[in-house]
mmCIF file of C-alpha atoms in Angstrom:
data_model
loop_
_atom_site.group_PDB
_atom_site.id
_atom_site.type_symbol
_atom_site.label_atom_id
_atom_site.label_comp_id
_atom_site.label_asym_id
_atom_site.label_seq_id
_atom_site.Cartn_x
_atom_site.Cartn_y
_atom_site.Cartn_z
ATOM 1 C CA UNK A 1 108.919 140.598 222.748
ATOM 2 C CA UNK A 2 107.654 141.182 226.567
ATOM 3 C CA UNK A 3 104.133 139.257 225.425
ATOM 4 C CA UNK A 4 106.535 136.005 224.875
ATOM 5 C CA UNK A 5 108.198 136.048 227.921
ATOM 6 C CA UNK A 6 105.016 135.682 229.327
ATOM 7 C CA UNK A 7 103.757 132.745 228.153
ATOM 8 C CA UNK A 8 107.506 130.892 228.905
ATOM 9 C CA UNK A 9 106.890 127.910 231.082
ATOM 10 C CA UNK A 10 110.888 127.783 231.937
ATOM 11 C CA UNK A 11 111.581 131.350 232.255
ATOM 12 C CA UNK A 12 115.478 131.090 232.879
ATOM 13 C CA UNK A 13 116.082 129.491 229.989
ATOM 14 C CA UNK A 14 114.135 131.244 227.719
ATOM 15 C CA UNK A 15 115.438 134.455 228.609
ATOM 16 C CA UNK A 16 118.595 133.397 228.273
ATOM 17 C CA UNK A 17 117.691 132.665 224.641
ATOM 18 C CA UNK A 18 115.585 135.746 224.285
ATOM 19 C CA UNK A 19 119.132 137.726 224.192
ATOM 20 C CA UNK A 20 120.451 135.219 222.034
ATOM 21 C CA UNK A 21 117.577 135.220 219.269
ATOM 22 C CA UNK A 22 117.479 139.464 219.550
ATOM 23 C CA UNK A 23 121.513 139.272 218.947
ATOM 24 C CA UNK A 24 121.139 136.746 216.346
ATOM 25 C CA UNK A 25 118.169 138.579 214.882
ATOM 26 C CA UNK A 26 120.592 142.176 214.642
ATOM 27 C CA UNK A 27 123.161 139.940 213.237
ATOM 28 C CA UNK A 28 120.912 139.285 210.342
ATOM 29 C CA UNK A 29 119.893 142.875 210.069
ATOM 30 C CA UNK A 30 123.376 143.623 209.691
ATOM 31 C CA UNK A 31 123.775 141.639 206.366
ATOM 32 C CA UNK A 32 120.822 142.973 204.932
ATOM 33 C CA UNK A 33 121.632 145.387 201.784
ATOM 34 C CA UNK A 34 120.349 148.734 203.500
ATOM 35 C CA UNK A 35 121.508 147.749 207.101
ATOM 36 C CA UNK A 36 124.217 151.141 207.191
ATOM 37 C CA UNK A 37 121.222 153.121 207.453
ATOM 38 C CA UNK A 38 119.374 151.338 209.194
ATOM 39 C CA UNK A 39 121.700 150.767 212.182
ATOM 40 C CA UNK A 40 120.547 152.599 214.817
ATOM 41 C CA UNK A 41 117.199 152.801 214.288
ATOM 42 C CA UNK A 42 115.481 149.419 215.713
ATOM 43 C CA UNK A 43 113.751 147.009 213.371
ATOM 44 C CA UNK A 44 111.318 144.828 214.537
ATOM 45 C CA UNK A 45 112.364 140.482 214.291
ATOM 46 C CA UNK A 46 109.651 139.786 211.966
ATOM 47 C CA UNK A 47 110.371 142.910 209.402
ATOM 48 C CA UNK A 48 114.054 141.001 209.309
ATOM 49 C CA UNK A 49 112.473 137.990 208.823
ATOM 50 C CA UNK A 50 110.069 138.885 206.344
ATOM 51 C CA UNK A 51 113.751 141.556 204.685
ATOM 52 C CA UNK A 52 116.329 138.466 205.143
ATOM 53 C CA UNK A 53 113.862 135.785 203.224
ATOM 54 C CA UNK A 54 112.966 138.487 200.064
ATOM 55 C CA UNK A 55 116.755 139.314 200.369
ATOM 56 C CA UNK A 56 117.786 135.156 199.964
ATOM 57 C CA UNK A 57 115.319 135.199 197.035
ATOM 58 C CA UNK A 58 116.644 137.893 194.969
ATOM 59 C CA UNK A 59 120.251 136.450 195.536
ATOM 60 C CA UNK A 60 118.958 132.986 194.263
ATOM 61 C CA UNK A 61 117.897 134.928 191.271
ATOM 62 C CA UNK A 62 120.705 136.930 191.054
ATOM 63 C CA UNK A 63 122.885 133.185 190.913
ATOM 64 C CA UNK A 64 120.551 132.170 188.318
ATOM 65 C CA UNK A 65 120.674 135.377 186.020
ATOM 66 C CA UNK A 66 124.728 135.285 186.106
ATOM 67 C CA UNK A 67 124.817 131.141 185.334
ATOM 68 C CA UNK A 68 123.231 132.366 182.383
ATOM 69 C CA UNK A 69 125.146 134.912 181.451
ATOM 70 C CA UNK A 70 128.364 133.007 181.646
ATOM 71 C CA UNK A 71 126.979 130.366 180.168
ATOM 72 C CA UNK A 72 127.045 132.619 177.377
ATOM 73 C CA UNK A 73 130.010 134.063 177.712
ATOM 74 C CA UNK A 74 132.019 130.932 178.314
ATOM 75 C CA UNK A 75 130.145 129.510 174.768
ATOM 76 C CA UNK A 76 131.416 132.699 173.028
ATOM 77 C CA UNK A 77 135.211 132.556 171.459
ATOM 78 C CA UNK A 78 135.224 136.381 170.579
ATOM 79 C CA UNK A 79 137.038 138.165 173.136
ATOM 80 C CA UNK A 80 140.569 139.954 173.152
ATOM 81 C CA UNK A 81 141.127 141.252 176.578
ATOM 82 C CA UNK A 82 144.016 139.750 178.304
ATOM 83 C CA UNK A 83 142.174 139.055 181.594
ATOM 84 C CA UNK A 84 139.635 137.626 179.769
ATOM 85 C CA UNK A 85 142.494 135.140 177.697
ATOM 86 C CA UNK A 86 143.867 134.682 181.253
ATOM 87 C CA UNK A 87 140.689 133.240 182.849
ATOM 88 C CA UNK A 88 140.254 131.433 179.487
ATOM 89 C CA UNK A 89 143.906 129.595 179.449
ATOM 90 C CA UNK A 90 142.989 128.621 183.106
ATOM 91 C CA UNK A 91 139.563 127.463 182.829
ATOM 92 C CA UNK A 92 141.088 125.020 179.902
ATOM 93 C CA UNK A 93 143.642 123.179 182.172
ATOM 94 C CA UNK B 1 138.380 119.174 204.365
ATOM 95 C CA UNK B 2 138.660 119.387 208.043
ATOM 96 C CA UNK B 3 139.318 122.990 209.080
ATOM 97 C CA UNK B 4 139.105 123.919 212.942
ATOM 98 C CA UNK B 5 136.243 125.865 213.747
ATOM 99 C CA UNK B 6 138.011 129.173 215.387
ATOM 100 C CA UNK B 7 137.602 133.226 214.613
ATOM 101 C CA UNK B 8 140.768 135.142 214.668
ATOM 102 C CA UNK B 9 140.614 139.207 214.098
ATOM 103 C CA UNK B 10 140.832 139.691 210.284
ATOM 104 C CA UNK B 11 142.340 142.876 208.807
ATOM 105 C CA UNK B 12 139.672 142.641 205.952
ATOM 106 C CA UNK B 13 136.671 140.894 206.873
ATOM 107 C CA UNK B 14 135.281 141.139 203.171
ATOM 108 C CA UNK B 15 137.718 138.371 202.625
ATOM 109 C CA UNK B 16 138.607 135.340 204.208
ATOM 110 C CA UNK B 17 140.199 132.137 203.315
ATOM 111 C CA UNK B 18 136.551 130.933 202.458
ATOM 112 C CA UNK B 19 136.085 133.217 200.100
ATOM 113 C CA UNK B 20 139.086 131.748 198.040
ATOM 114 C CA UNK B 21 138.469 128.525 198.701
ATOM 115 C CA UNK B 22 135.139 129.137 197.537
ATOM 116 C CA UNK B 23 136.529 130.998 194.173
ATOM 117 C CA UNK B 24 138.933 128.155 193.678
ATOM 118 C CA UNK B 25 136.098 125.554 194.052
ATOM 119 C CA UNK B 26 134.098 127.493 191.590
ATOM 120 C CA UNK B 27 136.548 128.033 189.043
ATOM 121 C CA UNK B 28 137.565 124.654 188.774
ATOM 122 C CA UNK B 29 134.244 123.337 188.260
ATOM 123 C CA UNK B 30 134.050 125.652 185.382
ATOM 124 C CA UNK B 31 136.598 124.438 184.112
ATOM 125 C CA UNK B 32 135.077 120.714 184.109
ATOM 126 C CA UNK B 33 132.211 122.320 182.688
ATOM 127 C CA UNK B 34 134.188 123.690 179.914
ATOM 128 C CA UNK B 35 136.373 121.039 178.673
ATOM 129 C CA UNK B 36 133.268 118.934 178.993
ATOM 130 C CA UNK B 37 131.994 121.381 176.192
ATOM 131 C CA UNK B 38 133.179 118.841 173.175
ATOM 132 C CA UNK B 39 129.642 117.135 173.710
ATOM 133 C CA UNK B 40 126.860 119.021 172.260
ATOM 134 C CA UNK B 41 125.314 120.778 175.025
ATOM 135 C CA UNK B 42 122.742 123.256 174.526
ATOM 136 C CA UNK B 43 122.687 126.652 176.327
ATOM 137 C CA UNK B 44 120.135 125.983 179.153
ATOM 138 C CA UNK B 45 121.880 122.724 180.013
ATOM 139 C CA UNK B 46 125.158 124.666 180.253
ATOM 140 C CA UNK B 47 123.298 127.307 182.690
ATOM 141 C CA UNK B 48 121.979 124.541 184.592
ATOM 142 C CA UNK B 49 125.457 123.059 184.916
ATOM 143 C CA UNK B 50 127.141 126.560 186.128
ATOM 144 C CA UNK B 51 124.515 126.728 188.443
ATOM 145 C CA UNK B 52 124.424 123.755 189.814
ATOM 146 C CA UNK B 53 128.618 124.196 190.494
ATOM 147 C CA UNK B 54 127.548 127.334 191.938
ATOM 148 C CA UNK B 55 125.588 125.612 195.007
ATOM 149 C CA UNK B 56 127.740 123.080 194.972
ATOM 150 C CA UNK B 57 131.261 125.153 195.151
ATOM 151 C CA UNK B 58 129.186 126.877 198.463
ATOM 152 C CA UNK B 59 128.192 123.736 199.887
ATOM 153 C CA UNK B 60 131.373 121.955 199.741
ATOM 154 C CA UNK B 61 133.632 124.956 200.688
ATOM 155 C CA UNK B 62 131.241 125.007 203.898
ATOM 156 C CA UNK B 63 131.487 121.627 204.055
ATOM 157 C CA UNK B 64 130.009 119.522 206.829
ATOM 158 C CA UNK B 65 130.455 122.387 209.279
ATOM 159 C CA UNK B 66 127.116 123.937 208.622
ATOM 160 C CA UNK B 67 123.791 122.326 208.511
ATOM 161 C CA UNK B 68 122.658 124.370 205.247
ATOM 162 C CA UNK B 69 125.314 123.033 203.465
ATOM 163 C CA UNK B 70 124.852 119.246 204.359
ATOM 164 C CA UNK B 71 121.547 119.684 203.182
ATOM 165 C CA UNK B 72 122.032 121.390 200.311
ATOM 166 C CA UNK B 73 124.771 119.204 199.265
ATOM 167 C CA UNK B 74 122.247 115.835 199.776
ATOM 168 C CA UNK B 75 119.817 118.027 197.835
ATOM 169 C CA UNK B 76 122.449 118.577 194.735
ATOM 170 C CA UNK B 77 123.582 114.581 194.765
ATOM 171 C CA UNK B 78 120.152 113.441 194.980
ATOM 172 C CA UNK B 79 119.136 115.731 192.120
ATOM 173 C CA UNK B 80 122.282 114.671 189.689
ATOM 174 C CA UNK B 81 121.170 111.501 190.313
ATOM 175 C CA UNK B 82 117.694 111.961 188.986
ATOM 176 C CA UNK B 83 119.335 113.805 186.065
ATOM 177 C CA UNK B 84 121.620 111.333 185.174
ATOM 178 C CA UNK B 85 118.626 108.224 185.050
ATOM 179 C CA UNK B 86 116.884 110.534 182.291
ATOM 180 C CA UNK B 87 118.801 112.737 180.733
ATOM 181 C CA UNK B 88 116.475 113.891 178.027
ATOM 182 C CA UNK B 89 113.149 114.226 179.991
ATOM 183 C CA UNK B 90 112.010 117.803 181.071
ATOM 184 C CA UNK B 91 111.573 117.379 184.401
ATOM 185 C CA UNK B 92 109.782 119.515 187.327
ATOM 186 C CA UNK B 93 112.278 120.386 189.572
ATOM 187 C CA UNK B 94 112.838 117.823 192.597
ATOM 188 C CA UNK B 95 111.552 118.536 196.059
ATOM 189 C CA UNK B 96 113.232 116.927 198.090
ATOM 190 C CA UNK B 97 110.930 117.018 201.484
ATOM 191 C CA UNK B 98 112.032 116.003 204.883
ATOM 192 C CA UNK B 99 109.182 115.727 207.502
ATOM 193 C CA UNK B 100 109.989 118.594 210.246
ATOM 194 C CA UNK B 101 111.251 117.585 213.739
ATOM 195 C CA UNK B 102 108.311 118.434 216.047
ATOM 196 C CA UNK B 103 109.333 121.133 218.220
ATOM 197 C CA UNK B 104 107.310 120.649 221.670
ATOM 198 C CA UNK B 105 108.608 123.959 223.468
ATOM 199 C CA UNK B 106 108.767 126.416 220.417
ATOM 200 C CA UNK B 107 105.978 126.491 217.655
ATOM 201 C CA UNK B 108 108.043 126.596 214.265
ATOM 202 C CA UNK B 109 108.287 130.122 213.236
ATOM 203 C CA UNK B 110 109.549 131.814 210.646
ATOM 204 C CA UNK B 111 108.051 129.263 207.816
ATOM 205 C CA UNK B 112 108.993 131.292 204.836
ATOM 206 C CA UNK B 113 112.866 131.188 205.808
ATOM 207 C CA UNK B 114 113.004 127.632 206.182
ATOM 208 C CA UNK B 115 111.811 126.877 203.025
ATOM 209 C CA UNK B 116 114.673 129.167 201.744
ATOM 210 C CA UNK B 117 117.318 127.845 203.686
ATOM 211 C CA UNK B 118 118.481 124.697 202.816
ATOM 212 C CA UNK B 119 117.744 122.303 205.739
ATOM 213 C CA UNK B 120 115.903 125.173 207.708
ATOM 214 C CA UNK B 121 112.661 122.815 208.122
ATOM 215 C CA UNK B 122 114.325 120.309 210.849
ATOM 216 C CA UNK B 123 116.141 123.767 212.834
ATOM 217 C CA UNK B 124 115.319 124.768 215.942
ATOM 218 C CA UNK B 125 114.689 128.524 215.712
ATOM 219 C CA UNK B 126 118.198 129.899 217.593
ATOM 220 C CA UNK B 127 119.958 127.903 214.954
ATOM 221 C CA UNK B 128 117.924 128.526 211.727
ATOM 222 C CA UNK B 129 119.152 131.936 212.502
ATOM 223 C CA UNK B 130 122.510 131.702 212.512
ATOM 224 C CA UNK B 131 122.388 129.375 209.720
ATOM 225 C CA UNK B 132 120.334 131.852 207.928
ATOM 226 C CA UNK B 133 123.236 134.116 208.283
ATOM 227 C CA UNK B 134 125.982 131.693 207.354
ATOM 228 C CA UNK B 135 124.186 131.321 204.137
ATOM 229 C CA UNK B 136 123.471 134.468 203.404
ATOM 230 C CA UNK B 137 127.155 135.333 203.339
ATOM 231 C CA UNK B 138 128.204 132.544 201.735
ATOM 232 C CA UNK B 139 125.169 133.190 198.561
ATOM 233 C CA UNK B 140 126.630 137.124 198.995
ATOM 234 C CA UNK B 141 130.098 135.838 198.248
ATOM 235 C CA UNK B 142 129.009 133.286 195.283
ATOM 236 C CA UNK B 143 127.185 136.514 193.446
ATOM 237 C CA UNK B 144 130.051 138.596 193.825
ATOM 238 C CA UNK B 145 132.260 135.963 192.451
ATOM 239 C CA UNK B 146 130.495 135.327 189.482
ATOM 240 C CA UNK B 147 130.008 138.869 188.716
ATOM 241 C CA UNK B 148 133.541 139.661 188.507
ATOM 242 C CA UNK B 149 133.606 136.690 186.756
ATOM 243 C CA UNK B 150 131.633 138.065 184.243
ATOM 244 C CA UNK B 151 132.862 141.483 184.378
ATOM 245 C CA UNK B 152 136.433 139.714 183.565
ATOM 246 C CA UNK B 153 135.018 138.060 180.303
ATOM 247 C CA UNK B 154 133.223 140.655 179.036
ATOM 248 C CA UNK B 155 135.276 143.551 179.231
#
């Protein structure tokens, strides 16, 4: 982090935004799926980066895999759970 | 949809009025999607419909509040669009690419991430962040939504 500040040309404000990116950047760690253990130990920007952008992919899977599942489910008319006739009576409004 | 832009302390911050606005979009669009069912529609075009009202119940709950989801809602408009003109043809999916804002002070990092967030190419770094962030909650909440979804219909 100290080798960037070094090559600022307008040192105020990029230290001002330094703080912000590094608060931003623990923000993000924060959402991540292991971030209770990880929380006081100090992860570097890039491995949050490189954790935040495998962590958006497996979620866009993860929307994709359920679509198709209640795709399927939603196509079947076999089910006798009342939550399930519940959810059925109001997706047919 | 015009809601103020404030934070107030919130007992439970695993849910927030976003969250069931974002459940209500959802399940509405399902039920489109379902009483739309009479025409034959085969399986994959039903997943692709779900799916699609999965972005799209994130984008618009969002709204025009957050970069990602102006972008991804152009993206979803612009890509029922194309669907609509052919509706039969197989087609690649649409890439929609917008030339990135030159960034004289900053060299554009993080390359991978704005491919993956919607809009991310034209952000300045600070806010590709916190947009990152916004839209990783918002993708969190959409999962857990359909899960219990189908938890609920298959128990």
């Amino acid at each position: 982090m100290s080798s960037r500040r070094s090559h600022s040309r307008h040192s105020n404000a990029s230290r001002i935004t330094e703080e912000q990116i590094n608060e931003l950047v623990s923000k993000l760690q924060m959402m991540l799926p292991d971030a209770p253990i990880r929380r006081n130990s100090r992860v570097s920007a890039k491995k949050v980066l490189q954790e935040t952008c495998s962590y958006i992919r497996s979620l866009h899977q993860e929307v994709d895999d359920l679509s198709e599942r209640l795709s399927e489910l939603l196509a079947s008319t076999e089910t006798d759970s009342a939550e399930a006739a519940i959810l059925r009576s109001l997706l047919m409004q | 949809m015009n809601r103020k832009n404030y934070t107030h302390p919130n007992p439970n911050p695993n849910y927030t009025s976003n969250n069931s606005m974002q459940s209500l979009h959802f399940i509405q669009a399902l039920a489109r999607i379902n009483r739309a069912a009479s025409k034959p529609t085969t399986p994959s075009c039903r997943t692709k419909q779900i799916r699609h009202a999965a972005y799209s119940s994130m984008a618009y709950t969002s709204g025009s509040r957050r970069k990602w989801s102006r972008a991804l809602l152009i993206r979803l408009r612009q890509r029922q669009r194309l669907r609509a003109r052919r509706l039969l043809t197989v087609r690649r999916r649409v890439r929609i690419v917008t030339p990135a804002m030159s960034l004289p002070e900053e060299p554009a990092r993080a390359e991978t991430l704005r491919r993956l967030v919607p809009g991310g190419r034209s952000m300045e770094y600070c806010n590709l962040l916190e947009e990152a962030a916004d839209y990783v909650q918002c993708l969190r909440t959409q999962v857990q939504l359909m899960q219990s979804l189908v938890d609920a219909f298959s128990s």
